Short mmCIF file of C-alpha atoms and ligand atoms in Angstrom, two decimals:
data_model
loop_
_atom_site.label_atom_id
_atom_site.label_comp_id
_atom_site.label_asym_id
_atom_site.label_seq_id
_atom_site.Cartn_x
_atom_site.Cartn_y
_atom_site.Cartn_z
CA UNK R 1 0.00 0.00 0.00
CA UNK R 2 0.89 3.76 -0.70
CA UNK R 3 0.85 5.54 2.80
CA UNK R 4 1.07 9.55 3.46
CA UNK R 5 2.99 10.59 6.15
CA UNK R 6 2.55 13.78 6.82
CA UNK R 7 5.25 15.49 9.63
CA UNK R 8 7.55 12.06 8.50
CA UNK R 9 10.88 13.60 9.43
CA UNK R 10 9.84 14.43 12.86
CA UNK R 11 10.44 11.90 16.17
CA UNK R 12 7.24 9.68 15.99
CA UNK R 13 6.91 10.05 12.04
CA UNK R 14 10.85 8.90 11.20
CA UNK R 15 10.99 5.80 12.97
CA UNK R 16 7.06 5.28 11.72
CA UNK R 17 8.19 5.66 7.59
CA UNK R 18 11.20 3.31 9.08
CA UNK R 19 8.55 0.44 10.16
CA UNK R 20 6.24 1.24 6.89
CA UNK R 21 9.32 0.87 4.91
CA UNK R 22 10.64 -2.35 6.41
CA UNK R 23 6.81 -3.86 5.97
CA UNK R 24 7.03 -3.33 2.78
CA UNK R 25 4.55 -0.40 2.42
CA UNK R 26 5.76 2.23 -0.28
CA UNK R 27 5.95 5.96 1.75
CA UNK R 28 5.00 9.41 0.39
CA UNK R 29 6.27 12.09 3.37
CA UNK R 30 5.16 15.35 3.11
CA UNK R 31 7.15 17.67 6.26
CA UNK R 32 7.84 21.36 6.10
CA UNK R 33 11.10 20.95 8.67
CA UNK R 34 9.48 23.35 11.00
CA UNK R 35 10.18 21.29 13.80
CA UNK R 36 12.54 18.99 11.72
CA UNK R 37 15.55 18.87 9.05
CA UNK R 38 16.27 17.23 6.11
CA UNK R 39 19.01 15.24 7.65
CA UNK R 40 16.46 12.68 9.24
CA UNK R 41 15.46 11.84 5.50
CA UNK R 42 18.97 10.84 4.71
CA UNK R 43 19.05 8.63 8.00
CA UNK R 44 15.59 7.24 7.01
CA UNK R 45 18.02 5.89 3.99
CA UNK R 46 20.69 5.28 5.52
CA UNK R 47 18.33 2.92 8.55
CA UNK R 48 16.13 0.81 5.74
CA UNK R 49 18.40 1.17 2.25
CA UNK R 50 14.99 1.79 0.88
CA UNK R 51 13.39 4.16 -0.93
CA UNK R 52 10.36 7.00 -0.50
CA UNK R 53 8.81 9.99 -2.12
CA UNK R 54 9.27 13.32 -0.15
CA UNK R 55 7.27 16.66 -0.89
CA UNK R 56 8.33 19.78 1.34
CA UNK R 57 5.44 21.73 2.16
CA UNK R 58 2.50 23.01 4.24
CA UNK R 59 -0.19 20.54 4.93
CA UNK R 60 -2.57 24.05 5.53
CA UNK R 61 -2.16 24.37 1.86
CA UNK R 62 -5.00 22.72 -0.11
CA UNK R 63 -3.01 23.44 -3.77
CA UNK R 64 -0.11 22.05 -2.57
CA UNK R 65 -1.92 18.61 -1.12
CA UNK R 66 -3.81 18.39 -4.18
CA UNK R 67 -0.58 18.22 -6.73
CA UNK R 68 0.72 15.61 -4.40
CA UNK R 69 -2.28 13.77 -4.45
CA UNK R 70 -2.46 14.32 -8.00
CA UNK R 71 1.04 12.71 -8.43
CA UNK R 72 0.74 9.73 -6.32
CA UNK R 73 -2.03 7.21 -5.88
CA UNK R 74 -2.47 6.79 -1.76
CA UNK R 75 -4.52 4.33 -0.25
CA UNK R 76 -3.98 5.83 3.57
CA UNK R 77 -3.25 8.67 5.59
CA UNK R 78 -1.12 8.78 8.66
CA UNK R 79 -1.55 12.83 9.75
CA UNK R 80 1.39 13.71 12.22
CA UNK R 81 2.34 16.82 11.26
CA UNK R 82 1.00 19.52 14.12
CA UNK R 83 2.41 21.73 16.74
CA UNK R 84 3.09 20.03 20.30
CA UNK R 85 4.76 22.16 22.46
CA UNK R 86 2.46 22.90 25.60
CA UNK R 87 3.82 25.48 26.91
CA UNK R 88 3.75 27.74 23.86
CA UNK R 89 0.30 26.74 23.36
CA UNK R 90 -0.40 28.45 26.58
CA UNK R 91 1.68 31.01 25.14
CA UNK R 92 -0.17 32.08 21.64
CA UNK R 93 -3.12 29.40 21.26
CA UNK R 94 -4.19 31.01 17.97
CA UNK R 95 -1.25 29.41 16.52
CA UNK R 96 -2.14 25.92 17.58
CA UNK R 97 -5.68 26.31 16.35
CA UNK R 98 -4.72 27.91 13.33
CA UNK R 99 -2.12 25.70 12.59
CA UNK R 100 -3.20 22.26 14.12
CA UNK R 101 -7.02 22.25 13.06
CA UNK R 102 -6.08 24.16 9.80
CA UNK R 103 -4.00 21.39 8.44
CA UNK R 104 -6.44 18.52 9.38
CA UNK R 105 -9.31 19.79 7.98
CA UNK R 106 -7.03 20.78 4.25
CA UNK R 107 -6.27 17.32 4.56
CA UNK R 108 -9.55 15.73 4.70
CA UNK R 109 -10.82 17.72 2.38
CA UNK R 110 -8.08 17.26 -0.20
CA UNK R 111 -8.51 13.08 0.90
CA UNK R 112 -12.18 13.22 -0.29
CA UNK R 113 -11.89 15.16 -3.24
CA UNK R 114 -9.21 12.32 -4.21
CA UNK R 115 -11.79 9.64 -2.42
CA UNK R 116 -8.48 8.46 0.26
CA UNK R 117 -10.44 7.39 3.48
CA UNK R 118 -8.61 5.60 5.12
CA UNK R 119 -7.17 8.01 7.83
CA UNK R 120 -4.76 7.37 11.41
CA UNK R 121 -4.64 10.58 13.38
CA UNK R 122 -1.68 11.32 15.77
CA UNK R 123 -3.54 12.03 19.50
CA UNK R 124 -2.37 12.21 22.63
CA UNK R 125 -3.82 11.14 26.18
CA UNK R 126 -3.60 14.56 27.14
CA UNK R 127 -6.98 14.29 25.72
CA UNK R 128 -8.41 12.46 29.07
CA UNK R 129 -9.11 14.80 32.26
CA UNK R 130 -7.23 13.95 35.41
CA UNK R 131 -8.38 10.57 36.05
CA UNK R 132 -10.29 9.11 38.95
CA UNK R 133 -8.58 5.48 38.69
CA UNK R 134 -5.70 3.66 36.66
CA UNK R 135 -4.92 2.45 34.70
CA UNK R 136 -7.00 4.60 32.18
CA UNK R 137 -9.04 3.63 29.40
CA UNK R 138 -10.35 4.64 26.26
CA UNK R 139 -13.78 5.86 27.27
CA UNK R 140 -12.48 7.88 30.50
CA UNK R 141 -13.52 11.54 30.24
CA UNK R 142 -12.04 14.16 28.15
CA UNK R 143 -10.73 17.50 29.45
CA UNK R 144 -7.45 18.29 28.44
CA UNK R 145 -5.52 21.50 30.37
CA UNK R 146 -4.04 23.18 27.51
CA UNK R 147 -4.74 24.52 23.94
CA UNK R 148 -2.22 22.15 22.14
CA UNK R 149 -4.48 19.35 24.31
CA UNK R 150 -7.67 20.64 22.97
CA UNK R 151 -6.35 21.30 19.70
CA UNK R 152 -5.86 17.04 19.48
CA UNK R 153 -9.43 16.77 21.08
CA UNK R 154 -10.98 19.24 18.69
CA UNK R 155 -10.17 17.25 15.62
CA UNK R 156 -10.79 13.84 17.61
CA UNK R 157 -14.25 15.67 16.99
CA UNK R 158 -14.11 16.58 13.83
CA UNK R 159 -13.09 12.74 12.60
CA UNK R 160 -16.06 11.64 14.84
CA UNK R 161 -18.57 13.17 13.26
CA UNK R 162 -17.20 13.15 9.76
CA UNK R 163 -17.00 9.17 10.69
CA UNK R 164 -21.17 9.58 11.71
CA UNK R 165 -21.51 11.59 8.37
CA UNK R 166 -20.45 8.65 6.07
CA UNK R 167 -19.25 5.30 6.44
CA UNK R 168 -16.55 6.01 3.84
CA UNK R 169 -14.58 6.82 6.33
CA UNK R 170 -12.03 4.80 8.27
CA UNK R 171 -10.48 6.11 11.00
CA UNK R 172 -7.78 5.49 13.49
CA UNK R 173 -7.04 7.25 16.44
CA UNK R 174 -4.22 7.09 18.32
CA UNK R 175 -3.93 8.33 21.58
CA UNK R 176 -0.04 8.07 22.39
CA UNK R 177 1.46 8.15 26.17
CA UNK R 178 4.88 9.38 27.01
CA UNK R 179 7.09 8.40 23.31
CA UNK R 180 11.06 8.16 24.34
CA UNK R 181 13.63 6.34 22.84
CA UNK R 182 14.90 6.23 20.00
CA UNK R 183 16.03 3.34 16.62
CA UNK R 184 18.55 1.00 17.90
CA UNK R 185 20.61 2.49 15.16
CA UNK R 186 21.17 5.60 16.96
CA UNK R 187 20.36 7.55 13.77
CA UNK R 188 17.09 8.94 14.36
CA UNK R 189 15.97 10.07 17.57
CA UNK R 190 14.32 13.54 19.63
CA UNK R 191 16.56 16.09 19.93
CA UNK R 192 14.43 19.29 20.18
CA UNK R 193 15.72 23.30 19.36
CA UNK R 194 16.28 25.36 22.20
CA UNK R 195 15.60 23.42 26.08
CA UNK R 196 13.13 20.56 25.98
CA UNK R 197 10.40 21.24 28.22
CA UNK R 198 9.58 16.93 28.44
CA UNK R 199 11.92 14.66 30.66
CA UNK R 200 13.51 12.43 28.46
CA UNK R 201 15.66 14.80 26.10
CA UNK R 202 16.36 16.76 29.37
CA UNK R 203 18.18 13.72 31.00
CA UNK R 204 19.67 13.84 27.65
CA UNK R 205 21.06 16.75 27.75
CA UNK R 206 22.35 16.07 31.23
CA UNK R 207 23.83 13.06 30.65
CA UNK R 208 26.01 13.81 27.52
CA UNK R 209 27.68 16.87 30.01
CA UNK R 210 25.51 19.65 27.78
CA UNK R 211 23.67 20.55 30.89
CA UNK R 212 24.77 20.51 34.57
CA UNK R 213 21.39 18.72 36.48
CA UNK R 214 18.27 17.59 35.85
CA UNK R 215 15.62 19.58 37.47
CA UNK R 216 12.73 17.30 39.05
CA UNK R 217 9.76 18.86 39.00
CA UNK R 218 8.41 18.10 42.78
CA UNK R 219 9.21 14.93 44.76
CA UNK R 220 6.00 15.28 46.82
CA UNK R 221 3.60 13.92 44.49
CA UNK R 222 1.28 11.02 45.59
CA UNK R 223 3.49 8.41 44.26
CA UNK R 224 5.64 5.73 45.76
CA UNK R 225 9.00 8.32 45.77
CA UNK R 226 6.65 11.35 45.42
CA UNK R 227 8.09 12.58 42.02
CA UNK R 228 5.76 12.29 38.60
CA UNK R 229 4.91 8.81 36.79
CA UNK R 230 3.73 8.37 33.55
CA UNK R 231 3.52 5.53 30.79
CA UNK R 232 6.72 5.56 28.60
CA UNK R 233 6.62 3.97 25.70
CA UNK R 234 9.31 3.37 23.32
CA UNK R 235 8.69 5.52 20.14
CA UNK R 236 9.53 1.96 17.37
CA UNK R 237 7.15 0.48 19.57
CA UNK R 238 4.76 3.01 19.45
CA UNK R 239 5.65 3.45 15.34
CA UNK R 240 4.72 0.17 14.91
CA UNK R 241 1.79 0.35 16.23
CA UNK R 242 1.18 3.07 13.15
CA UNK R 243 1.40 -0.23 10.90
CA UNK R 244 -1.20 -2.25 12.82
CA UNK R 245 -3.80 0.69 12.49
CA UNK R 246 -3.25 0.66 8.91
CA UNK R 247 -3.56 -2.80 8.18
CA UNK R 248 -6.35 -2.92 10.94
CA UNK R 249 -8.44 0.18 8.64
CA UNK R 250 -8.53 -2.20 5.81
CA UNK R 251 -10.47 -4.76 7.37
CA UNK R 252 -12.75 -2.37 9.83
CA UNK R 253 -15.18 0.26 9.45
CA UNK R 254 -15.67 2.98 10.89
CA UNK R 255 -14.08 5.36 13.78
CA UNK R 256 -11.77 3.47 16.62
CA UNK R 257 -10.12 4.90 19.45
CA UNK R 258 -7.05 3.13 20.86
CA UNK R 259 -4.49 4.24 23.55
CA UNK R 260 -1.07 3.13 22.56
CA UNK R 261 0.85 2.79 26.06
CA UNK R 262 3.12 -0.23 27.57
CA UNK R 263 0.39 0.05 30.64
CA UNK R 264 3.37 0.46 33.18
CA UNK R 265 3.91 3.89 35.05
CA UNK R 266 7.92 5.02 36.03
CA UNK R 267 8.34 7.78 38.23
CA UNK R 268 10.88 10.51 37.49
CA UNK R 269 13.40 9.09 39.73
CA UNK R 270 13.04 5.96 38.22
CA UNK R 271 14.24 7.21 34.78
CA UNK R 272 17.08 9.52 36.30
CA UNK R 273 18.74 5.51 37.75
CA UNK R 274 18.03 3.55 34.99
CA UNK R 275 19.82 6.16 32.50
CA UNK R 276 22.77 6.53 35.01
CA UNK R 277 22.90 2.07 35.13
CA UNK R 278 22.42 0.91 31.58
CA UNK R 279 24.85 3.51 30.31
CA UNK R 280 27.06 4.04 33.08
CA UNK R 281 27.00 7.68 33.21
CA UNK R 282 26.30 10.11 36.20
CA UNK R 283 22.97 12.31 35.55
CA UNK R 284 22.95 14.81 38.65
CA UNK R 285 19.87 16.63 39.73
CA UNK R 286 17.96 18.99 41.99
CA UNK R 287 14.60 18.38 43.54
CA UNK R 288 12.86 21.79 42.33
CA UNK R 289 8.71 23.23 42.73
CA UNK R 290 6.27 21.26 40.84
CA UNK R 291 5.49 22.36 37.67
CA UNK R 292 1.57 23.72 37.29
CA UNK R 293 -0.60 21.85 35.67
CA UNK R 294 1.43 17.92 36.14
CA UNK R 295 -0.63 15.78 38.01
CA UNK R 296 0.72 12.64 40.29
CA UNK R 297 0.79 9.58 38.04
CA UNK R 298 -1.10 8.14 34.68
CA UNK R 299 -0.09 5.23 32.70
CA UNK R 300 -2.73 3.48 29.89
CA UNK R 301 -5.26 0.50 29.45
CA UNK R 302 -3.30 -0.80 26.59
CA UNK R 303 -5.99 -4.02 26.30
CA UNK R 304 -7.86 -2.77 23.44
CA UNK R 305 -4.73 -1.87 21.09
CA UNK R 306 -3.59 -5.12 22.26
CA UNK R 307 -6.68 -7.13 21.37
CA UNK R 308 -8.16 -5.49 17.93
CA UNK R 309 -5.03 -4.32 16.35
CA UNK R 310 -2.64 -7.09 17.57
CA UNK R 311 -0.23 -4.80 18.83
CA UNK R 312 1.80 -4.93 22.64
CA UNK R 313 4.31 -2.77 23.13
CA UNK R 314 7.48 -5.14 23.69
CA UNK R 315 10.48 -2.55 24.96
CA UNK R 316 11.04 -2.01 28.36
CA UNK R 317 12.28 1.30 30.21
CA UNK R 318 15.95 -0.13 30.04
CA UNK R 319 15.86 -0.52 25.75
CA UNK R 320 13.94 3.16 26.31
CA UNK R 321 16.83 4.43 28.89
CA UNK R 322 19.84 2.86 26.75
CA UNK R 323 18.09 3.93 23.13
CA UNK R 324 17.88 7.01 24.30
CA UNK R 325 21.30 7.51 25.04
CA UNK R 326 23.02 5.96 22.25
CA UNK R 327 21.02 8.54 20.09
CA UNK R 328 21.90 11.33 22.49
CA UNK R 329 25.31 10.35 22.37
CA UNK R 330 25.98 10.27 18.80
CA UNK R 331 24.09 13.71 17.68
CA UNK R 332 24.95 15.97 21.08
N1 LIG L 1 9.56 16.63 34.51
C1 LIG L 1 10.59 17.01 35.35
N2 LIG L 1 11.57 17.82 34.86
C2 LIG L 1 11.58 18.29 33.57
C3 LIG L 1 10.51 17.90 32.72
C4 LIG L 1 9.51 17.08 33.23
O1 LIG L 1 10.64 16.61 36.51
O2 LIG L 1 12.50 19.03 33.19
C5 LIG L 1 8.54 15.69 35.01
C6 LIG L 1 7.10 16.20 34.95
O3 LIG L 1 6.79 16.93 36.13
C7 LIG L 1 6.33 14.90 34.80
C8 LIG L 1 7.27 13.99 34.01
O4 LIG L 1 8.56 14.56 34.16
O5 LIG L 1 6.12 14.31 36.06
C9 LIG L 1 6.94 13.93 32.52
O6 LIG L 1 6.90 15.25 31.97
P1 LIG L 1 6.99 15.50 30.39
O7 LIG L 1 7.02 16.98 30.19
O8 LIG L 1 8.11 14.70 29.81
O9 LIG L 1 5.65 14.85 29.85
P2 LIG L 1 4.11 15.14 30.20
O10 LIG L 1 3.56 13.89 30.79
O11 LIG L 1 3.96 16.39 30.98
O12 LIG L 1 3.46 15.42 28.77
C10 LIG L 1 3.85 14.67 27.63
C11 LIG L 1 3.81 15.60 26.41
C12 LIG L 1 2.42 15.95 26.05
C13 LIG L 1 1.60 14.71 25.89
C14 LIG L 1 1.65 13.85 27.11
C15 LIG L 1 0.94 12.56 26.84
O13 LIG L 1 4.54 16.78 26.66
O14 LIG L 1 2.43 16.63 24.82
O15 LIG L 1 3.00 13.58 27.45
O16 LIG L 1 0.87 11.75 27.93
F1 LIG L 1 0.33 15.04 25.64
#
């Protein structure tokens, strides 16, 4: 099959065109390097010695979609290409809207006029509220905290009720937990501009010596060592789940809703000593205030992704911690 990618040379997308590739699914990526550079594409070569289409462009712009479109015949969708920092969402929300909700809706649009509908959209669980109990599952409430959160619920919205309008449609959506990690390669990995606001390229960044500590965001948090848990899940497992939505869209109708987590929560803490052991490096750090808005500890239901779509994530924190590193390593 002839899959889309749109966003395919950023963190999630990459190592998702790597697992399409290596299935044997041909890859059209369309990425404007906002957030991204054309480096990754040459990895993305280097990783699979196979090849893919790339257009560089704005998936706002309906002229430019439709060319591609015109040029290549796709059978499905994979949409991935969005802002996602939180805090600048907080910051200027017009641009997420704009920008997030913008580029969906071109895309649909430019997918029916072509009659693609086969479509996997890129979520988050920062769609679900702060829950009651854990683990947490795919019909928990919805209330995220911040405009890049309600940008992902918005269009959740939009894909449920274009799914209601007409069962053309097929659609897939994912609703990631915490991605880190990186391709066993060490080619591809996160490594964001400026200073990453998540945990994982921050530990980074202190353990390859470019920043003195780690700062923990609060260690009195109603967990077992009172600093933040969440459900990481390593980003080829989580890419790989990509392929199993796919193939899952071409035998099932309709609109599905699966979170894509390993179902385990690690605190903060937890990350900091498993970096430091599996690579044998020292990551200090300093117990600072919380930051507003984290809550204690989430980690997924992953039972439904496992049952309908056949997929488990099979990477523990250690292949996340060392991954991680040997990417960090190489590109610091
Ligand atoms: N943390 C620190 N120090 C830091 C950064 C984070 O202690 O420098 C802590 C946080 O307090 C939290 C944990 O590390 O307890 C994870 O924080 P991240 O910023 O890495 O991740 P979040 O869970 O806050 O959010 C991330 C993405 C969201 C996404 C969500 C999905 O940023 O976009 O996961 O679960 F929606």
């Amino acid at each position: 099959m002839k899959i889309l990618v749109t966003g395919g040379a950023g963190y999630i997308g990459s190592h998702t065109v790597v697992e399409l590739l290596e299935s044997g699914h041909e890859v059209v990526i369309i990425d404007d390097f906002s957030n991204s550079s054309g480096e990754v594409l040459d990895k993305i070569s280097m990783i699979t010695d196979k090849e893919f289409v790339f257009y560089e462009g704005d998936v706002c712009d309906k002229n430019f979609l439709e060319s591609v479109f015109a040029k290549e015949n796709i059978d499905s969708v994979i949409h991935f290409a969005g802002y996602k920092a939180v805090g600048e969402s907080v910051a200027n929300p017009l641009k997420y809207y704009r920008n997030n909700i913008d580029s969906t809706l071109s895309l649909l649009e430019v997918m029916d006029n072509n009659k693609v509908y086969n479509f996997v959209f890129s979520s988050s669980a920062c769609v679900y509220g702060v829950p009651d109990t854990l683990p947490m599952k795919e019909d928990f409430p919805l209330s995220p905290t911040n405009p890049y959160g309600y940008t992902k619920l918005f269009i959740e919205q939009i894909l449920k009720d274009l799914s209601h309008s007409n069962d053309k449609w097929n659609i897939a959506l994912l609703r990631y937990f915490n991605p880190i990690g990186a391709h066993e390669s060490g080619l591809i990995g996160e490594n964001p501009n400026g200073v990453p606001n998540n945990i994982m390229p921050y530990i980074m960044r202190v353990a390859t010596g470019q920043y003195d500590k780690v700062h923990v965001f609060g260690n009195d948090y109603d967990t077992e060592d009172g600093t933040g848990v969440r459900d990481y899940i390593h980003v080829v497992d989580l890419a790989k789940g990509h392929i199993k939505a796919i193939d899952y869209l071409n035998s099932n109708d309709g609109l599905s809703i699966f979170n894509l987590g390993t179902g385990i929560g690690h605190s903060v803490m937890e990350l900091i000593k498993i970096t430091e052991k599996v690579n044998d490096v020292a990551v200090p750090y300093v117990i600072d205030e919380r930051r507003p808005g984290d809550i204690d500890e989430y980690y997924a239901d992953p039972s439904l992704a496992n049952e309908k779509l056949g997929w488990k994530a099979e990477k523990d924190i250690e292949d996340m911690c060392r991954d991680a590193y040997i990417f960090a390593f190489k590109n610091n």
